[in-house]
CSV table of N, CA, C and O in Angstrom, one decimal:
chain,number,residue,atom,x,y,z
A,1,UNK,N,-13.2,3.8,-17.0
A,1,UNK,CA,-12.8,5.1,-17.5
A,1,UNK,C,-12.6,5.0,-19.0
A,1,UNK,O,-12.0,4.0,-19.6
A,2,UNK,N,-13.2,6.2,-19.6
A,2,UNK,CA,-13.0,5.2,-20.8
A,2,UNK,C,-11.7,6.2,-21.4
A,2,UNK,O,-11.1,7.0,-20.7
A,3,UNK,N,-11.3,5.8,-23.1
A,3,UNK,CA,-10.6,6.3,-23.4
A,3,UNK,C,-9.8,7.4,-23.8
A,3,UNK,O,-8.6,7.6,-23.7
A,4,UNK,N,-10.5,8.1,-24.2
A,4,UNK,CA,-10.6,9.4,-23.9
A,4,UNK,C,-10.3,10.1,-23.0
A,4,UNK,O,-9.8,11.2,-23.3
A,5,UNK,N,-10.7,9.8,-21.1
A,5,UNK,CA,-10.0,10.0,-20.3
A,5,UNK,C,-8.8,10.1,-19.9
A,5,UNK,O,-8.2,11.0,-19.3
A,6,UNK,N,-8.4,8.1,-20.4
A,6,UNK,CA,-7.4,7.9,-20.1
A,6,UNK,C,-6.0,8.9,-20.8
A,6,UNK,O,-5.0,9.4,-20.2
A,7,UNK,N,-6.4,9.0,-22.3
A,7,UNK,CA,-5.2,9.9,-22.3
A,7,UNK,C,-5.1,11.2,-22.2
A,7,UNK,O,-4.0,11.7,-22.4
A,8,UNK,N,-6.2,12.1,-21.7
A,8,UNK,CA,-6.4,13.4,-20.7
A,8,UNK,C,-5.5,13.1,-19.7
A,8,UNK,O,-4.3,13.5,-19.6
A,9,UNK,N,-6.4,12.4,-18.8
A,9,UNK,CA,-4.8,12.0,-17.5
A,9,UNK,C,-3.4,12.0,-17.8
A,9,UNK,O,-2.6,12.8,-17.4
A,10,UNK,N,-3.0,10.7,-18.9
A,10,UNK,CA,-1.9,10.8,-19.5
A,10,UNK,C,-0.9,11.9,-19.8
A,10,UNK,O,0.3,12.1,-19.5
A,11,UNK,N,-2.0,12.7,-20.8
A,11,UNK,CA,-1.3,14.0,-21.4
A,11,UNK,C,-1.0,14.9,-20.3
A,11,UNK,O,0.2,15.3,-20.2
A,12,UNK,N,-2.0,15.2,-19.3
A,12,UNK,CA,-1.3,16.0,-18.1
A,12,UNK,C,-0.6,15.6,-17.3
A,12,UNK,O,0.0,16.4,-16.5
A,13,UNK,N,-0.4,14.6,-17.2
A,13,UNK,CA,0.5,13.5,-16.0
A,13,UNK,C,1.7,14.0,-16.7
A,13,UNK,O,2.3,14.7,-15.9
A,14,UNK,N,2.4,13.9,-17.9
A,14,UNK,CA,3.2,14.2,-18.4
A,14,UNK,C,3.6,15.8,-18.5
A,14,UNK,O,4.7,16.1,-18.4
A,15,UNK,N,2.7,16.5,-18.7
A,15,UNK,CA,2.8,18.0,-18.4
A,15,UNK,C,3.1,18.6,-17.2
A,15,UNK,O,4.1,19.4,-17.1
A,16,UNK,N,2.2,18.2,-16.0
A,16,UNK,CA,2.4,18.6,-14.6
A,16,UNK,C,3.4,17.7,-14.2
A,16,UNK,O,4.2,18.5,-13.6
A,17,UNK,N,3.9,16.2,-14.1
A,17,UNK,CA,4.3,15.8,-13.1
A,17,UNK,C,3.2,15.5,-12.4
A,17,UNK,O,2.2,16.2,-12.1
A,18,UNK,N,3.4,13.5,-12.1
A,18,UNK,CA,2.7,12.3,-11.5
A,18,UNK,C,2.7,12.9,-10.0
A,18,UNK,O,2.0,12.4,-9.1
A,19,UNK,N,3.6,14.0,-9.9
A,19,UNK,CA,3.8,14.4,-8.3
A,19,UNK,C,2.9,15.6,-7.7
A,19,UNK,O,2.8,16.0,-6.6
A,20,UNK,N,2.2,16.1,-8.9
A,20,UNK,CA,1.5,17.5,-8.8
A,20,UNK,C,0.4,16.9,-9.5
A,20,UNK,O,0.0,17.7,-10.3
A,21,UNK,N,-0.1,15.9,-9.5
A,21,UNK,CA,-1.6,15.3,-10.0
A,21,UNK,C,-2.2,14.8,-8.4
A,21,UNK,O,-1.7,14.6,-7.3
A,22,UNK,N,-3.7,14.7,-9.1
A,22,UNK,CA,-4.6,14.1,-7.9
A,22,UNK,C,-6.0,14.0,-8.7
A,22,UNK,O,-6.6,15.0,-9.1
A,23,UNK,N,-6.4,12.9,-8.9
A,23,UNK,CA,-7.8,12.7,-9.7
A,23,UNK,C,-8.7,12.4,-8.6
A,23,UNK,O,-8.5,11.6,-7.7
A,24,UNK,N,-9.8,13.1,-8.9
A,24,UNK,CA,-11.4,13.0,-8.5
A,24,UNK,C,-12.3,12.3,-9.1
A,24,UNK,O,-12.7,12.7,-10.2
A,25,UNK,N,-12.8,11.2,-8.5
A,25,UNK,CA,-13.3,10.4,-9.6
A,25,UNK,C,-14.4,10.5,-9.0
A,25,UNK,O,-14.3,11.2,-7.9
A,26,UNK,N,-16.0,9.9,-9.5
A,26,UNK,CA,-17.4,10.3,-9.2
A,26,UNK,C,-18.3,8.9,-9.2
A,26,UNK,O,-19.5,8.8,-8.9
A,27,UNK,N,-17.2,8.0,-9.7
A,27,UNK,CA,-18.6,6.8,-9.7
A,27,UNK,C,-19.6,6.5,-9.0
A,27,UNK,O,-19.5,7.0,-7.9
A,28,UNK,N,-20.6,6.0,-9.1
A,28,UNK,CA,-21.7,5.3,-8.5
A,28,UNK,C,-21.8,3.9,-7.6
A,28,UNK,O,-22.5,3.5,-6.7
A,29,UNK,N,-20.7,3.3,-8.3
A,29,UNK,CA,-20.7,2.0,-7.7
A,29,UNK,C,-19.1,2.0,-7.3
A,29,UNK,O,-18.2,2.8,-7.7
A,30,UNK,N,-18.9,0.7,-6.2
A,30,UNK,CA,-17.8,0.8,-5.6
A,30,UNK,C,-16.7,0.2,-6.5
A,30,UNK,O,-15.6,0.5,-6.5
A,31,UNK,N,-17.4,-1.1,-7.4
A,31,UNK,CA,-16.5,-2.1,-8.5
A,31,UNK,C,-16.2,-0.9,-9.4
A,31,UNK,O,-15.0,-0.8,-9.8
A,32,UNK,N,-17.1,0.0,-9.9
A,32,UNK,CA,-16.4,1.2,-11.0
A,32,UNK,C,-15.3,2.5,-10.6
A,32,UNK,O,-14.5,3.2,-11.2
A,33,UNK,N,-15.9,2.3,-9.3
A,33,UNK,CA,-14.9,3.6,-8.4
A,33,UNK,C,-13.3,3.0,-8.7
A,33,UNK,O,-12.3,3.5,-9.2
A,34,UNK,N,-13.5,1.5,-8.3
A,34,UNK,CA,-12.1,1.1,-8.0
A,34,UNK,C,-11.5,0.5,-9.5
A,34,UNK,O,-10.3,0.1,-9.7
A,35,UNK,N,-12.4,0.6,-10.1
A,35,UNK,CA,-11.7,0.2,-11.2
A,35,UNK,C,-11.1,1.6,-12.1
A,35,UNK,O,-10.1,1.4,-12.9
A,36,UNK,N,-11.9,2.8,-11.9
A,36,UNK,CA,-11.3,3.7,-12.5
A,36,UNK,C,-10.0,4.0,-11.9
A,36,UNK,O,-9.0,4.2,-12.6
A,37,UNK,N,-9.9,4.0,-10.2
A,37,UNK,CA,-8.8,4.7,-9.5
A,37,UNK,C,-7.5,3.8,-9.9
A,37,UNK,O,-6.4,4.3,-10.0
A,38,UNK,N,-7.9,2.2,-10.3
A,38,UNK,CA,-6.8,1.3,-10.8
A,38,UNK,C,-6.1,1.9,-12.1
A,38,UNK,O,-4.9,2.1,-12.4
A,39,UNK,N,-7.2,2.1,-12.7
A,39,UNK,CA,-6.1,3.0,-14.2
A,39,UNK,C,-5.8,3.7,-13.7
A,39,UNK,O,-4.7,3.7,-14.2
A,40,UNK,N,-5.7,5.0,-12.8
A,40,UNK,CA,-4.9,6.1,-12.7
A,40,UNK,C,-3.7,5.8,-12.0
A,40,UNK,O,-2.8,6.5,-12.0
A,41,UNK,N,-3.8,4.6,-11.4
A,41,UNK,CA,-3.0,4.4,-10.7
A,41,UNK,C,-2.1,3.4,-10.9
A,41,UNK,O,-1.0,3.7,-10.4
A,42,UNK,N,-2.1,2.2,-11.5
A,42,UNK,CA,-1.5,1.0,-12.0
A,42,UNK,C,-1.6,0.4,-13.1
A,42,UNK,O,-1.3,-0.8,-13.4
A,43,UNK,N,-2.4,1.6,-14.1
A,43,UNK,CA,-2.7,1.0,-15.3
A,43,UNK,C,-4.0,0.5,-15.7
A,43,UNK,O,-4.6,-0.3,-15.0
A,44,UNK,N,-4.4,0.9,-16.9
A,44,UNK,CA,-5.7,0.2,-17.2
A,44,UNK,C,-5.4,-1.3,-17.3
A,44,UNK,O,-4.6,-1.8,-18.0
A,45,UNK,N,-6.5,-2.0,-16.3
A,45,UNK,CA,-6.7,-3.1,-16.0
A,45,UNK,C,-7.2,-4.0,-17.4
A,45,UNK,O,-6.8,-5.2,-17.5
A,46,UNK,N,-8.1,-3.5,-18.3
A,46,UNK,CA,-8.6,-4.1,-19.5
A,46,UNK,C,-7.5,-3.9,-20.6
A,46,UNK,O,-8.0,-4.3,-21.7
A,47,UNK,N,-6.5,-3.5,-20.6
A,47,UNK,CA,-5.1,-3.7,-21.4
A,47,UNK,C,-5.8,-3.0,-22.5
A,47,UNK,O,-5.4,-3.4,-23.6
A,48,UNK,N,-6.8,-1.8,-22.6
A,48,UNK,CA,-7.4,-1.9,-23.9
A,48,UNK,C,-7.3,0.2,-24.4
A,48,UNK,O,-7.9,0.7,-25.4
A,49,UNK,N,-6.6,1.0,-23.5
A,49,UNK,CA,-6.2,2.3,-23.2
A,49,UNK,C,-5.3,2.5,-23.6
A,49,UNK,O,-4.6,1.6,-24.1
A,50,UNK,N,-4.8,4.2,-23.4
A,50,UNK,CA,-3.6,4.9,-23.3
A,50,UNK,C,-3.2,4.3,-21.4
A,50,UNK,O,-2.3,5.0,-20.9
A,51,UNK,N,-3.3,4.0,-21.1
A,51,UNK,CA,-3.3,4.0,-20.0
A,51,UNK,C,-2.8,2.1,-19.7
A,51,UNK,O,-2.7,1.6,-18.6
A,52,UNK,N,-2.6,1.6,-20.7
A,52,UNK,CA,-2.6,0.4,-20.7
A,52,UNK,C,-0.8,-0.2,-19.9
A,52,UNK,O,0.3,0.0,-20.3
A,53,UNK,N,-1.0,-0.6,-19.3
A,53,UNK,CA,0.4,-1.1,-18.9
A,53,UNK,C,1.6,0.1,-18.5
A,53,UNK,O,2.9,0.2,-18.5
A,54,UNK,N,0.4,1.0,-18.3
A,54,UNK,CA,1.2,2.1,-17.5
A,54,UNK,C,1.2,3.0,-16.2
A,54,UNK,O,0.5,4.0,-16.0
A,55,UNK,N,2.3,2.4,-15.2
A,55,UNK,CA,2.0,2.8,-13.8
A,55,UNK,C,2.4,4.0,-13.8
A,55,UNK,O,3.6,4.2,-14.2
A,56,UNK,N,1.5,5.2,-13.4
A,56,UNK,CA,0.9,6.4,-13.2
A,56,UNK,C,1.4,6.7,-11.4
A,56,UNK,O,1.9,7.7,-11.1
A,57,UNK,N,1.1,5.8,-10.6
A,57,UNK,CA,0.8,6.3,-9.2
A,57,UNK,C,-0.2,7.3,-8.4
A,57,UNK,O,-0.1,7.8,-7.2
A,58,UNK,N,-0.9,7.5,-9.3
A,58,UNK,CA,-1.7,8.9,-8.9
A,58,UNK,C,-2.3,8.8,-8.0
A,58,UNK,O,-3.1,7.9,-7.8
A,59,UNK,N,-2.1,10.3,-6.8
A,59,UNK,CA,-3.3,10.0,-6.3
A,59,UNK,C,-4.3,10.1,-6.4
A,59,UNK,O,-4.3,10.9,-7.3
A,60,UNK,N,-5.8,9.6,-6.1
A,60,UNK,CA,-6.8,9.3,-6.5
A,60,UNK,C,-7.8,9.2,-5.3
A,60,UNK,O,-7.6,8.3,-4.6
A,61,UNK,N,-8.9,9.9,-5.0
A,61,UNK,CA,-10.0,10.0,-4.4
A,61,UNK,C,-10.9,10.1,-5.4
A,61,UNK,O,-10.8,10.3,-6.6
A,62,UNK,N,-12.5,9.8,-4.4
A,62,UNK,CA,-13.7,9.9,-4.9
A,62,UNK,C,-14.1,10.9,-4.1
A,62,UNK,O,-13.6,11.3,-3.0
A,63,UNK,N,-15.1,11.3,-4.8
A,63,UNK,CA,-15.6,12.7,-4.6
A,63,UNK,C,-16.4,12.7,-3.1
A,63,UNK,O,-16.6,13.7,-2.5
A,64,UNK,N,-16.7,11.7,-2.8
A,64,UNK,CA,-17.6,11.5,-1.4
A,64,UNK,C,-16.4,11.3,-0.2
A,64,UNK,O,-16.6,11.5,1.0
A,65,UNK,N,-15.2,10.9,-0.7
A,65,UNK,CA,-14.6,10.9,0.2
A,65,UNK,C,-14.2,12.2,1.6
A,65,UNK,O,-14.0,13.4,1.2
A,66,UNK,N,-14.2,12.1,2.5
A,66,UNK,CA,-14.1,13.2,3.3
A,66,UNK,C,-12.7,14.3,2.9
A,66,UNK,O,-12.7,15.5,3.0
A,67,UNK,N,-11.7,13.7,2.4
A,67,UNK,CA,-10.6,14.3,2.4
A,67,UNK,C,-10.9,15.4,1.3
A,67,UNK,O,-10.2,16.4,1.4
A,68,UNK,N,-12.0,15.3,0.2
A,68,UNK,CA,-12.2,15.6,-1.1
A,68,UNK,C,-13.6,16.7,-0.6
A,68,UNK,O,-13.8,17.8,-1.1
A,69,UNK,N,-14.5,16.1,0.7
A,69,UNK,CA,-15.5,17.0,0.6
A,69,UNK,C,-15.3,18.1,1.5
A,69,UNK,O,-16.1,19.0,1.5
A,70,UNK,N,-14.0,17.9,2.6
A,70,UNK,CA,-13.3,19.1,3.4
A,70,UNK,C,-13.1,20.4,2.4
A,70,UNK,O,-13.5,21.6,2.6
A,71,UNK,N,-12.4,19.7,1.4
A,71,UNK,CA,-12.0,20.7,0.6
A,71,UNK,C,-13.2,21.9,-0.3
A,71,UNK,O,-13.1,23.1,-0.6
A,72,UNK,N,-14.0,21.3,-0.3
A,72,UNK,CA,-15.2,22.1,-0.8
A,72,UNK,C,-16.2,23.1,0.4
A,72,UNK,O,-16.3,23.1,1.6
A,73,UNK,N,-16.8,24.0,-0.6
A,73,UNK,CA,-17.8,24.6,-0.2
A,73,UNK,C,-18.8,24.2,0.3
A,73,UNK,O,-19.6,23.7,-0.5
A,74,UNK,N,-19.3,24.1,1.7
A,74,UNK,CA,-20.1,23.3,2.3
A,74,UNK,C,-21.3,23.1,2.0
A,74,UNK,O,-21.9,22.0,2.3
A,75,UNK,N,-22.1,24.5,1.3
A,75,UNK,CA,-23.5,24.8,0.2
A,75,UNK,C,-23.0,24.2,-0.9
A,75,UNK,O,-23.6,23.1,-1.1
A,76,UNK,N,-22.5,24.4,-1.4
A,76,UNK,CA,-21.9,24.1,-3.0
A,76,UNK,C,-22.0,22.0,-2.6
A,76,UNK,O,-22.8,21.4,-3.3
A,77,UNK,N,-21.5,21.6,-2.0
A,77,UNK,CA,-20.9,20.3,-1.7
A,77,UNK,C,-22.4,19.5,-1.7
A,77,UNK,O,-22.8,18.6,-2.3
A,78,UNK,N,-23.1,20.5,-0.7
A,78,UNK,CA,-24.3,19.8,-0.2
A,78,UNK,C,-25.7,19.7,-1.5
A,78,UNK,O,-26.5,18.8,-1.7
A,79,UNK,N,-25.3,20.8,-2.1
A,79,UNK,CA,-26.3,21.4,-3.5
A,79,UNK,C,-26.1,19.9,-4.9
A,79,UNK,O,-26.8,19.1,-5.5
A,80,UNK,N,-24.7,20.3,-4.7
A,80,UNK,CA,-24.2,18.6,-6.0
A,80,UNK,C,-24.1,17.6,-5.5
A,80,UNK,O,-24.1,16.7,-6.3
A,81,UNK,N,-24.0,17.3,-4.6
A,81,UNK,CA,-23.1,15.8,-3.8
A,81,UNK,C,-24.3,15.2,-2.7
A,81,UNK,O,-24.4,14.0,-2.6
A,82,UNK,N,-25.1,16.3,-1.8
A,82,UNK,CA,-25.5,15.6,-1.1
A,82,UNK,C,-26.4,14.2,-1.0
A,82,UNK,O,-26.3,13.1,-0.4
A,83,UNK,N,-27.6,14.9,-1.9
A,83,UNK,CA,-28.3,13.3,-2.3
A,83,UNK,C,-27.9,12.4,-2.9
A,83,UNK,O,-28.7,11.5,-3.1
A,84,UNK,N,-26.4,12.0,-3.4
A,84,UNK,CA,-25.9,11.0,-3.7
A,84,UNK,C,-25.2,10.3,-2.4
A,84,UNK,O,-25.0,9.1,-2.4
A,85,UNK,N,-25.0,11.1,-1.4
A,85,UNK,CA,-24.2,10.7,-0.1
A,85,UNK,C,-25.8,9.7,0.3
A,85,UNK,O,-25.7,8.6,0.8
A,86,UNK,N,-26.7,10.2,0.1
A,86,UNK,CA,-28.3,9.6,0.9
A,86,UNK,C,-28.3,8.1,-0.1
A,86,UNK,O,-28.9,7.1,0.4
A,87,UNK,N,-27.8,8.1,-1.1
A,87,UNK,CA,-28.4,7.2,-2.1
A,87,UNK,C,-27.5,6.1,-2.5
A,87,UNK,O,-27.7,5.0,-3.1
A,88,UNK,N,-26.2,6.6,-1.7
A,88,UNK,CA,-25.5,5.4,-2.7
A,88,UNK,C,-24.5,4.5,-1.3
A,88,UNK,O,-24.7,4.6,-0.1
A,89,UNK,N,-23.6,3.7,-2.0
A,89,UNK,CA,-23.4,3.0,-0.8
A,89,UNK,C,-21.8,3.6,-0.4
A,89,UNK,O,-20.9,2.9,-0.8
A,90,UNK,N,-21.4,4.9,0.4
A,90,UNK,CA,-20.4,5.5,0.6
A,90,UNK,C,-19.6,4.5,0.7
A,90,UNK,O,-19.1,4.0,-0.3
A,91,UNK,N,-19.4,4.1,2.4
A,91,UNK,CA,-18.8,3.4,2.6
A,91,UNK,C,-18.1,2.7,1.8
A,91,UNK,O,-16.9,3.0,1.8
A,92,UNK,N,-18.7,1.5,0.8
A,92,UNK,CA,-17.8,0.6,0.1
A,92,UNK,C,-17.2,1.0,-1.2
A,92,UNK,O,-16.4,0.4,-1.9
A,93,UNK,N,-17.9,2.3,-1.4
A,93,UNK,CA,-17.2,3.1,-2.2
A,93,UNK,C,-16.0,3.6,-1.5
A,93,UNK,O,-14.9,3.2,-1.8
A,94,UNK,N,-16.1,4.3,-1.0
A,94,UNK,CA,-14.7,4.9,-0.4
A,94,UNK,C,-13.9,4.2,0.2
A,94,UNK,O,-12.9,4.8,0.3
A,95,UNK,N,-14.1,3.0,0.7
A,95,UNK,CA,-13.1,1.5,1.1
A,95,UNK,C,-12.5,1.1,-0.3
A,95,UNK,O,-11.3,1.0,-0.4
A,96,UNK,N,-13.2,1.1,-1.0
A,96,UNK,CA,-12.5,0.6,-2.6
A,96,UNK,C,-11.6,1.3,-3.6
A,96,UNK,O,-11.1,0.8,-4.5
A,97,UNK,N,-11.5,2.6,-3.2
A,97,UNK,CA,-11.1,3.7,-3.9
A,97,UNK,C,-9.7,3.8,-2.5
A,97,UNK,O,-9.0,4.7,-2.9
A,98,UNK,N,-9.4,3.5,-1.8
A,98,UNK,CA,-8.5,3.9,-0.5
A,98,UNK,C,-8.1,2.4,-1.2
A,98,UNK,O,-8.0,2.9,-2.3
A,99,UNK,N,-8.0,1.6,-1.3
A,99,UNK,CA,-8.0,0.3,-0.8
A,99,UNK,C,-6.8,0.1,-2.4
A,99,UNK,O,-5.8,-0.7,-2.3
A,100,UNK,N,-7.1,0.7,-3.5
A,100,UNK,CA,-6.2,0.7,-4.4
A,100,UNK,C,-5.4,1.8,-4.4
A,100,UNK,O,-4.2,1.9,-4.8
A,101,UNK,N,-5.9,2.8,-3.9
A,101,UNK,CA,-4.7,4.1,-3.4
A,101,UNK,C,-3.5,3.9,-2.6
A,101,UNK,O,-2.5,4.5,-2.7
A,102,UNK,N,-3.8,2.7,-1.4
A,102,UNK,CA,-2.7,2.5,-0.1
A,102,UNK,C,-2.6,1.3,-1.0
A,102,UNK,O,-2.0,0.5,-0.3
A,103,UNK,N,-2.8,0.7,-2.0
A,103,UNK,CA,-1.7,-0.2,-2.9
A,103,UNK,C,-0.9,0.1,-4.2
A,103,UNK,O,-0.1,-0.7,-4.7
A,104,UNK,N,-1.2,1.2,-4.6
A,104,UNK,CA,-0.5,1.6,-5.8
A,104,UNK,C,-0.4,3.0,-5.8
A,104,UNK,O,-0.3,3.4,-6.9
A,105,UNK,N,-0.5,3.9,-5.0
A,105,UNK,CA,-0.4,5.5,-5.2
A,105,UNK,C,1.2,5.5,-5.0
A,105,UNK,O,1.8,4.7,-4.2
A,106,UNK,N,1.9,6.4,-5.6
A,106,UNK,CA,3.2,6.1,-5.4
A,106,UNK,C,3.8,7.6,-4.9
A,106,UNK,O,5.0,8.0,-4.9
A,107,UNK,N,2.7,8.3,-4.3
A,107,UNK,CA,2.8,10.1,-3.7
A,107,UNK,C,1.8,9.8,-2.6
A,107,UNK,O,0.8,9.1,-2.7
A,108,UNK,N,2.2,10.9,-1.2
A,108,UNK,CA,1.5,10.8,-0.6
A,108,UNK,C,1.0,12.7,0.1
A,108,UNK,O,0.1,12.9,0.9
């Protein structure tokens, strides 16, 4: 995630309340999925952000996750999203992105 992100999240985490946030993230791979949801959630890992040593708790899905694609338009979902669902490796993406959320999300 780079930096610029990080202190977007920041700036609104601070506006809304860590309690009324929820990030959608989109990576490709399951190591970048989980590495983004770790900064939103426990801090940037590379100590090198706004985000640096700062626990957030946010919740945090990927966009392939089912919880994330309920919520959409089932044309619309299928139009952006679906050939990535054909192409990439869900599963360990979405194990990876859960897997730092049920250890550092601090909202449920």
């Amino acid at each position: 995630m780079d930096l610029e992100i990080q202190q977007r999240v920041k700036d609104l985490t601070e506006k809304y309340g860590a309690e009324n946030m929820v990030v959608v993230i989109g990576g490709a791979e399951a190591e970048a999925s989980g590495l983004s949801a770790e900064t939103v959630c426990a801090g940037d890992p590379t100590y090198a952000g706004p985000l640096a040593g700062v626990e957030l708790g946010l919740r945090v899905y990927h966009m392939l996750e089912a919880e994330v694609k309920d919520e959409c338009d089932a044309a619309i979902y299928d139009e952006q999203c679906g050939m990535m669902e054909m192409v990439l490796d869900v599963d360990d993406i979405v194990n990876e992105v859960k897997s730092v959320r049920d250890q550092f999300c601090k909202f449920q």
